[in-house]
Amino acid sequence: MEQHLQEAAAGDEAPAGVQERRRRVAVVGAGVIGAGWAAFFACKGLDVHVVDAHPGARARLDDALQRARRTLQALGGLAAEVREPVLGDDLGQAVSGADHIQEVLPEQLELKQRVYAQIEASAPDRCVIASSSSGIMPSALQAGMRHPERLVIAHPCNPPYLMPLVEICGGRETAGWAVEEAEAFYRGLGKRTVRLNREITGHLVNRLQAALWREAVYLAVNGYASVADVDRAVTEGLGARWAVCGPHEIFDLSGGELGMAGFLDKLGDAVEAWWASLGQPRLDAATRQALIDGMAQAAAGRGYPQRAQARDEGVMAQLLARPN
Ligand SMILES: NC(=O)c1ccc[n+]([C@@H]2O[C@H](COP(=O)([O-])OP(=O)(O)OC[C@H]3O[C@@H](n4cnc5c(N)ncnc54)[C@H](O)[C@@H]3O)[C@@H](O)[C@H]2O)c1
């Protein structure tokens, strides 16, 4: 296991020493994302202790472990020895002796803060607590902690065993060492990281996602195109490129040899006019129903397992094909 982790660390330029210390991970919460994280860490050869009293937690973990194994086998990076995550409801036991704590509780500030107090009663003082929160700012999360300096946001994309990115962000009281250790930890396991210079609600990924989805909702519920066609415009039009270039570079390339300056000369004013006409939908009852009906039509009877598998296989094929 150690050898594997050292190789991964070397390949991703993370300091090897950090990886050698990160051998036991506590995962607090085993829902959609917690089960995915636990499975990923286990498949990377770490000892994983999961806390969640939900009766469905074991089944979710088993399912995620199966998917993660398949994924990492195909992508490379599956540890030689994969130990099943240990599941229990004793938080103190899970976090004492942990080298890294991944918090994956529901997106509720007070609940997360309450559980941090319980975690801090047993966890080693210098152990990083990484919150998976999709959008809560780290300064809010760390308010009231005994050691707020070790709280960082480490936000994955779903599913965490497949998607390369982890967004890292510290709050007002986060120490530099905690951000650096968190970044080295995920990079050592083969993840790509982006670091926010300053906290903002929704971090990067969800703000970008929300901006696009706001317009997607506006277009679909106002009848400009069906839910299926709006989604197709993204997968066939934007998404195929986005796996390779971000939105800034795409426009820079649209400017040809003149790059961004050429693009702004040609189309900057037009983009401003499009911005001015973007929709501002609300997720009221009628809009929600239109989205539910539109999505049911787009799914055409294909259920969650089938579509989740198709998503995973499609992303996997793309990751395998792309240059590093
Ligand atoms: N769903 C996504 O796509 C996604 C993606 C990235 C990040 N996140 C973030 O990850 C976090 C979890 O999201 P999710 O979608 O997995 O939620 P979820 O509701 O599927 O899972 C939350 C789990 O936490 C458990 N839990 C509740 N209280 C607990 C406690 N005191 N101790 C231990 N376990 C407890 C629940 O039983 C449940 O299994 C949220 O902060 C969310 O914003 C979600």
mmCIF file of C-alpha atoms in Angstrom, residues 80-317:
data_model
loop_
_atom_site.group_PDB
_atom_site.id
_atom_site.type_symbol
_atom_site.label_atom_id
_atom_site.label_comp_id
_atom_site.label_asym_id
_atom_site.label_seq_id
_atom_site.Cartn_x
_atom_site.Cartn_y
_atom_site.Cartn_z
ATOM 1 C CA ALA A 80 -2.963 -3.944 -4.630
ATOM 2 C CA GLU A 81 -4.727 -4.434 -1.305
ATOM 3 C CA VAL A 82 -8.209 -3.018 -0.889
ATOM 4 C CA ARG A 83 -9.720 -3.380 2.576
ATOM 5 C CA GLU A 84 -13.467 -2.964 2.977
ATOM 6 C CA PRO A 85 -14.401 0.244 4.788
ATOM 7 C CA VAL A 86 -15.324 -0.390 8.421
ATOM 8 C CA LEU A 87 -18.803 0.972 9.122
ATOM 9 C CA GLY A 88 -20.039 1.905 12.596
ATOM 10 C CA ASP A 89 -21.866 4.515 14.626
ATOM 11 C CA ASP A 90 -19.100 5.358 17.097
ATOM 12 C CA LEU A 91 -17.785 8.697 15.883
ATOM 13 C CA GLY A 92 -15.118 8.975 18.596
ATOM 14 C CA GLN A 93 -13.656 5.608 17.713
ATOM 15 C CA ALA A 94 -13.639 6.365 13.984
ATOM 16 C CA VAL A 95 -11.846 9.698 14.250
ATOM 17 C CA SER A 96 -9.374 8.931 17.037
ATOM 18 C CA GLY A 97 -6.115 8.052 15.356
ATOM 19 C CA ALA A 98 -7.337 9.324 11.976
ATOM 20 C CA ASP A 99 -4.819 10.955 9.640
ATOM 21 C CA HIS A 100 -7.526 12.656 7.622
ATOM 22 C CA ILE A 101 -11.217 13.266 8.302
ATOM 23 C CA GLN A 102 -13.659 13.657 5.426
ATOM 24 C CA GLU A 103 -16.943 15.181 6.557
ATOM 25 C CA VAL A 104 -19.834 14.251 4.268
ATOM 26 C CA LEU A 105 -22.892 15.210 6.315
ATOM 27 C CA PRO A 106 -26.079 16.708 4.856
ATOM 28 C CA GLU A 107 -25.737 20.313 3.668
ATOM 29 C CA GLN A 108 -26.876 21.854 6.980
ATOM 30 C CA LEU A 109 -24.580 24.315 8.723
ATOM 31 C CA GLU A 110 -25.766 23.695 12.291
ATOM 32 C CA LEU A 111 -25.582 19.915 11.930
ATOM 33 C CA LYS A 112 -22.051 20.083 10.554
ATOM 34 C CA GLN A 113 -20.948 22.449 13.339
ATOM 35 C CA ARG A 114 -22.491 20.213 16.000
ATOM 36 C CA VAL A 115 -20.719 17.138 14.661
ATOM 37 C CA TYR A 116 -17.382 19.020 14.407
ATOM 38 C CA ALA A 117 -17.550 19.581 18.178
ATOM 39 C CA GLN A 118 -17.985 15.818 18.633
ATOM 40 C CA ILE A 119 -15.187 15.064 16.185
ATOM 41 C CA GLU A 120 -12.817 17.476 17.939
ATOM 42 C CA ALA A 121 -13.401 15.729 21.259
ATOM 43 C CA SER A 122 -11.592 12.622 19.934
ATOM 44 C CA ALA A 123 -9.596 13.502 16.811
ATOM 45 C CA PRO A 124 -5.882 14.313 16.928
ATOM 46 C CA ASP A 125 -5.461 18.117 17.190
ATOM 47 C CA ARG A 126 -3.532 18.514 13.944
ATOM 48 C CA CYS A 127 -5.717 16.253 11.860
ATOM 49 C CA VAL A 128 -7.274 18.062 8.888
ATOM 50 C CA ILE A 129 -11.064 18.057 8.825
ATOM 51 C CA ALA A 130 -12.112 18.317 5.180
ATOM 52 C CA SER A 131 -15.712 19.258 4.486
ATOM 53 C CA SER A 132 -17.328 18.034 1.268
ATOM 54 C CA SER A 133 -19.856 20.877 1.440
ATOM 55 C CA SER A 134 -21.171 21.887 -1.967
ATOM 56 C CA GLY A 135 -21.437 25.535 -1.128
ATOM 57 C CA ILE A 136 -21.198 26.538 2.543
ATOM 58 C CA MET A 137 -18.332 28.916 3.184
ATOM 59 C CA PRO A 138 -15.537 27.504 5.341
ATOM 60 C CA SER A 139 -15.515 30.542 7.681
ATOM 61 C CA ALA A 140 -19.101 29.701 8.640
ATOM 62 C CA LEU A 141 -18.280 26.021 9.120
ATOM 63 C CA GLN A 142 -15.263 26.663 11.353
ATOM 64 C CA ALA A 143 -16.964 29.229 13.627
ATOM 65 C CA GLY A 144 -16.923 27.830 17.158
ATOM 66 C CA MET A 145 -14.402 25.057 16.503
ATOM 67 C CA ARG A 146 -11.685 24.374 19.058
ATOM 68 C CA HIS A 147 -9.129 24.140 16.241
ATOM 69 C CA PRO A 148 -10.670 26.068 13.362
ATOM 70 C CA GLU A 149 -7.275 26.242 11.663
ATOM 71 C CA ARG A 150 -7.615 22.628 10.457
ATOM 72 C CA LEU A 151 -10.958 23.035 8.659
ATOM 73 C CA VAL A 152 -10.830 23.116 4.866
ATOM 74 C CA ILE A 153 -13.369 22.660 2.114
ATOM 75 C CA ALA A 154 -12.508 19.687 -0.086
ATOM 76 C CA HIS A 155 -15.432 19.562 -2.469
ATOM 77 C CA PRO A 156 -15.550 16.636 -4.919
ATOM 78 C CA CYS A 157 -17.650 16.203 -8.000
ATOM 79 C CA ASN A 158 -20.034 13.251 -8.052
ATOM 80 C CA PRO A 159 -19.005 10.425 -8.043
ATOM 81 C CA PRO A 160 -15.835 11.096 -6.028
ATOM 82 C CA TYR A 161 -14.116 7.868 -7.129
ATOM 83 C CA LEU A 162 -14.424 8.841 -10.783
ATOM 84 C CA MET A 163 -14.309 12.601 -11.185
ATOM 85 C CA PRO A 164 -10.785 13.991 -11.125
ATOM 86 C CA LEU A 165 -11.423 17.325 -9.396
ATOM 87 C CA VAL A 166 -11.372 18.344 -5.743
ATOM 88 C CA GLU A 167 -11.866 22.051 -4.957
ATOM 89 C CA ILE A 168 -9.875 23.219 -1.960
ATOM 90 C CA CYS A 169 -10.688 26.340 0.049
ATOM 91 C CA GLY A 170 -9.751 27.621 3.473
ATOM 92 C CA GLY A 171 -11.745 30.036 5.608
ATOM 93 C CA ARG A 172 -10.661 33.091 7.603
ATOM 94 C CA GLU A 173 -9.179 30.939 10.354
ATOM 95 C CA THR A 174 -7.749 28.107 8.252
ATOM 96 C CA ALA A 175 -3.971 27.655 8.548
ATOM 97 C CA GLY A 176 -1.791 27.478 5.457
ATOM 98 C CA TRP A 177 -0.486 24.074 6.512
ATOM 99 C CA ALA A 178 -4.013 22.620 6.525
ATOM 100 C CA VAL A 179 -4.704 23.782 2.966
ATOM 101 C CA GLU A 180 -1.344 22.458 1.819
ATOM 102 C CA GLU A 181 -1.773 19.121 3.562
ATOM 103 C CA ALA A 182 -5.245 18.675 2.115
ATOM 104 C CA GLU A 183 -4.051 19.502 -1.369
ATOM 105 C CA ALA A 184 -1.094 17.126 -1.094
ATOM 106 C CA PHE A 185 -3.367 14.398 0.257
ATOM 107 C CA TYR A 186 -5.801 14.440 -2.672
ATOM 108 C CA ARG A 187 -3.112 14.949 -5.284
ATOM 109 C CA GLY A 188 -1.194 12.062 -3.796
ATOM 110 C CA LEU A 189 -4.248 9.901 -4.457
ATOM 111 C CA GLY A 190 -4.314 11.006 -8.093
ATOM 112 C CA LYS A 191 -6.875 13.812 -7.860
ATOM 113 C CA ARG A 192 -6.565 17.154 -9.637
ATOM 114 C CA THR A 193 -7.099 20.107 -7.344
ATOM 115 C CA VAL A 194 -8.055 23.737 -7.705
ATOM 116 C CA ARG A 195 -7.552 26.150 -4.855
ATOM 117 C CA LEU A 196 -9.840 29.115 -4.242
ATOM 118 C CA ASN A 197 -7.957 32.266 -3.282
ATOM 119 C CA ARG A 198 -11.001 33.531 -1.437
ATOM 120 C CA GLU A 199 -14.143 31.813 -0.203
ATOM 121 C CA ILE A 200 -17.465 32.342 -1.915
ATOM 122 C CA THR A 201 -20.760 30.525 -1.543
ATOM 123 C CA GLY A 202 -20.988 27.597 -3.998
ATOM 124 C CA HIS A 203 -17.194 27.620 -4.486
ATOM 125 C CA LEU A 204 -16.189 27.413 -8.182
ATOM 126 C CA VAL A 205 -17.824 24.325 -9.633
ATOM 127 C CA ASN A 206 -21.301 24.863 -8.280
ATOM 128 C CA ARG A 207 -21.368 28.564 -9.152
ATOM 129 C CA LEU A 208 -20.436 27.706 -12.739
ATOM 130 C CA GLN A 209 -22.895 24.834 -12.778
ATOM 131 C CA ALA A 210 -25.653 26.981 -11.285
ATOM 132 C CA ALA A 211 -25.052 29.755 -13.832
ATOM 133 C CA LEU A 212 -25.446 27.355 -16.741
ATOM 134 C CA TRP A 213 -28.365 25.495 -15.177
ATOM 135 C CA ARG A 214 -30.249 28.743 -14.523
ATOM 136 C CA GLU A 215 -30.267 29.425 -18.257
ATOM 137 C CA ALA A 216 -30.980 25.756 -19.074
ATOM 138 C CA VAL A 217 -34.057 25.900 -16.823
ATOM 139 C CA TYR A 218 -35.172 29.197 -18.367
ATOM 140 C CA LEU A 219 -34.880 27.835 -21.905
ATOM 141 C CA ALA A 220 -36.636 24.543 -21.129
ATOM 142 C CA VAL A 221 -39.547 25.803 -19.024
ATOM 143 C CA ASN A 222 -40.212 28.658 -21.435
ATOM 144 C CA GLY A 223 -40.438 26.224 -24.318
ATOM 145 C CA TYR A 224 -37.404 27.350 -26.329
ATOM 146 C CA ALA A 225 -36.326 23.685 -26.487
ATOM 147 C CA SER A 226 -37.135 20.450 -24.693
ATOM 148 C CA VAL A 227 -35.230 19.363 -21.577
ATOM 149 C CA ALA A 228 -33.624 16.636 -23.709
ATOM 150 C CA ASP A 229 -32.504 19.086 -26.402
ATOM 151 C CA VAL A 230 -31.132 21.599 -23.893
ATOM 152 C CA ASP A 231 -29.111 18.764 -22.365
ATOM 153 C CA ARG A 232 -27.994 17.648 -25.829
ATOM 154 C CA ALA A 233 -26.807 21.181 -26.623
ATOM 155 C CA VAL A 234 -24.502 20.851 -23.633
ATOM 156 C CA THR A 235 -23.289 17.275 -24.129
ATOM 157 C CA GLU A 236 -22.773 17.519 -27.891
ATOM 158 C CA GLY A 237 -21.989 21.208 -28.195
ATOM 159 C CA LEU A 238 -20.301 22.509 -25.080
ATOM 160 C CA GLY A 239 -19.366 19.479 -23.025
ATOM 161 C CA ALA A 240 -17.265 17.621 -25.562
ATOM 162 C CA ARG A 241 -14.948 20.654 -25.678
ATOM 163 C CA TRP A 242 -15.129 21.448 -21.970
ATOM 164 C CA ALA A 243 -13.359 18.206 -21.113
ATOM 165 C CA VAL A 244 -10.326 19.700 -22.847
ATOM 166 C CA CYS A 245 -10.573 23.526 -22.635
ATOM 167 C CA GLY A 246 -12.270 25.767 -20.094
ATOM 168 C CA PRO A 247 -14.634 28.583 -21.098
ATOM 169 C CA HIS A 248 -11.874 31.204 -21.192
ATOM 170 C CA GLU A 249 -9.622 29.174 -23.455
ATOM 171 C CA ILE A 250 -12.506 28.235 -25.745
ATOM 172 C CA PHE A 251 -13.166 31.913 -26.447
ATOM 173 C CA ASP A 252 -9.456 32.616 -26.719
ATOM 174 C CA LEU A 253 -9.283 29.954 -29.452
ATOM 175 C CA SER A 254 -12.359 31.466 -31.119
ATOM 176 C CA GLY A 255 -10.255 34.583 -31.630
ATOM 177 C CA GLY A 256 -7.872 32.616 -33.869
ATOM 178 C CA GLU A 257 -4.315 33.910 -33.943
ATOM 179 C CA LEU A 258 -5.469 37.085 -32.179
ATOM 180 C CA GLY A 259 -6.635 35.064 -29.194
ATOM 181 C CA MET A 260 -8.798 36.617 -26.498
ATOM 182 C CA ALA A 261 -8.269 40.140 -27.859
ATOM 183 C CA GLY A 262 -9.519 39.015 -31.267
ATOM 184 C CA PHE A 263 -12.503 37.250 -29.758
ATOM 185 C CA LEU A 264 -13.481 40.273 -27.660
ATOM 186 C CA ASP A 265 -13.250 42.518 -30.737
ATOM 187 C CA LYS A 266 -15.398 40.170 -32.796
ATOM 188 C CA LEU A 267 -17.968 39.000 -30.288
ATOM 189 C CA GLY A 268 -17.523 40.846 -26.989
ATOM 190 C CA ASP A 269 -20.472 43.182 -27.613
ATOM 191 C CA ALA A 270 -22.671 40.271 -28.691
ATOM 192 C CA VAL A 271 -21.836 38.374 -25.489
ATOM 193 C CA GLU A 272 -22.808 41.436 -23.463
ATOM 194 C CA ALA A 273 -26.171 41.509 -25.253
ATOM 195 C CA TRP A 274 -26.684 37.782 -24.511
ATOM 196 C CA TRP A 275 -25.791 38.376 -20.856
ATOM 197 C CA ALA A 276 -28.397 41.114 -20.685
ATOM 198 C CA SER A 277 -31.094 38.750 -21.991
ATOM 199 C CA LEU A 278 -30.318 35.729 -19.798
ATOM 200 C CA GLY A 279 -33.291 34.386 -17.858
ATOM 201 C CA GLN A 280 -33.889 34.691 -14.110
ATOM 202 C CA PRO A 281 -36.157 31.687 -13.418
ATOM 203 C CA ARG A 282 -37.387 30.778 -9.937
ATOM 204 C CA LEU A 283 -37.712 27.178 -8.809
ATOM 205 C CA ASP A 284 -41.404 27.649 -8.031
ATOM 206 C CA ALA A 285 -43.897 24.775 -8.006
ATOM 207 C CA ALA A 286 -44.789 25.074 -11.707
ATOM 208 C CA THR A 287 -41.138 25.224 -12.779
ATOM 209 C CA ARG A 288 -40.262 22.228 -10.604
ATOM 210 C CA GLN A 289 -43.093 20.198 -12.138
ATOM 211 C CA ALA A 290 -42.076 21.193 -15.666
ATOM 212 C CA LEU A 291 -38.516 20.043 -14.948
ATOM 213 C CA ILE A 292 -39.651 16.762 -13.395
ATOM 214 C CA ASP A 293 -41.922 16.029 -16.375
ATOM 215 C CA GLY A 294 -39.312 17.132 -18.908
ATOM 216 C CA MET A 295 -36.642 14.978 -17.321
ATOM 217 C CA ALA A 296 -38.972 11.955 -17.165
ATOM 218 C CA GLN A 297 -39.591 12.377 -20.876
ATOM 219 C CA ALA A 298 -35.872 12.777 -21.606
ATOM 220 C CA ALA A 299 -35.002 9.670 -19.554
ATOM 221 C CA ALA A 300 -37.522 7.675 -21.635
ATOM 222 C CA GLY A 301 -37.951 4.950 -19.024
ATOM 223 C CA ARG A 302 -34.228 4.475 -18.337
ATOM 224 C CA GLY A 303 -33.886 4.314 -14.530
ATOM 225 C CA TYR A 304 -31.221 5.624 -12.153
ATOM 226 C CA PRO A 305 -28.847 2.605 -12.159
ATOM 227 C CA GLN A 306 -28.795 2.445 -15.948
ATOM 228 C CA ARG A 307 -28.201 6.147 -16.427
ATOM 229 C CA ALA A 308 -25.662 6.380 -13.562
ATOM 230 C CA GLN A 309 -23.717 3.546 -15.148
ATOM 231 C CA ALA A 310 -23.885 5.153 -18.578
ATOM 232 C CA ARG A 311 -22.590 8.411 -17.037
ATOM 233 C CA ASP A 312 -19.710 6.609 -15.308
ATOM 234 C CA GLU A 313 -18.742 4.657 -18.416
ATOM 235 C CA GLY A 314 -18.912 7.728 -20.635
ATOM 236 C CA VAL A 315 -16.753 9.800 -18.293
ATOM 237 C CA MET A 316 -14.331 6.912 -17.890
ATOM 238 C CA ALA A 317 -13.930 6.477 -21.640
#
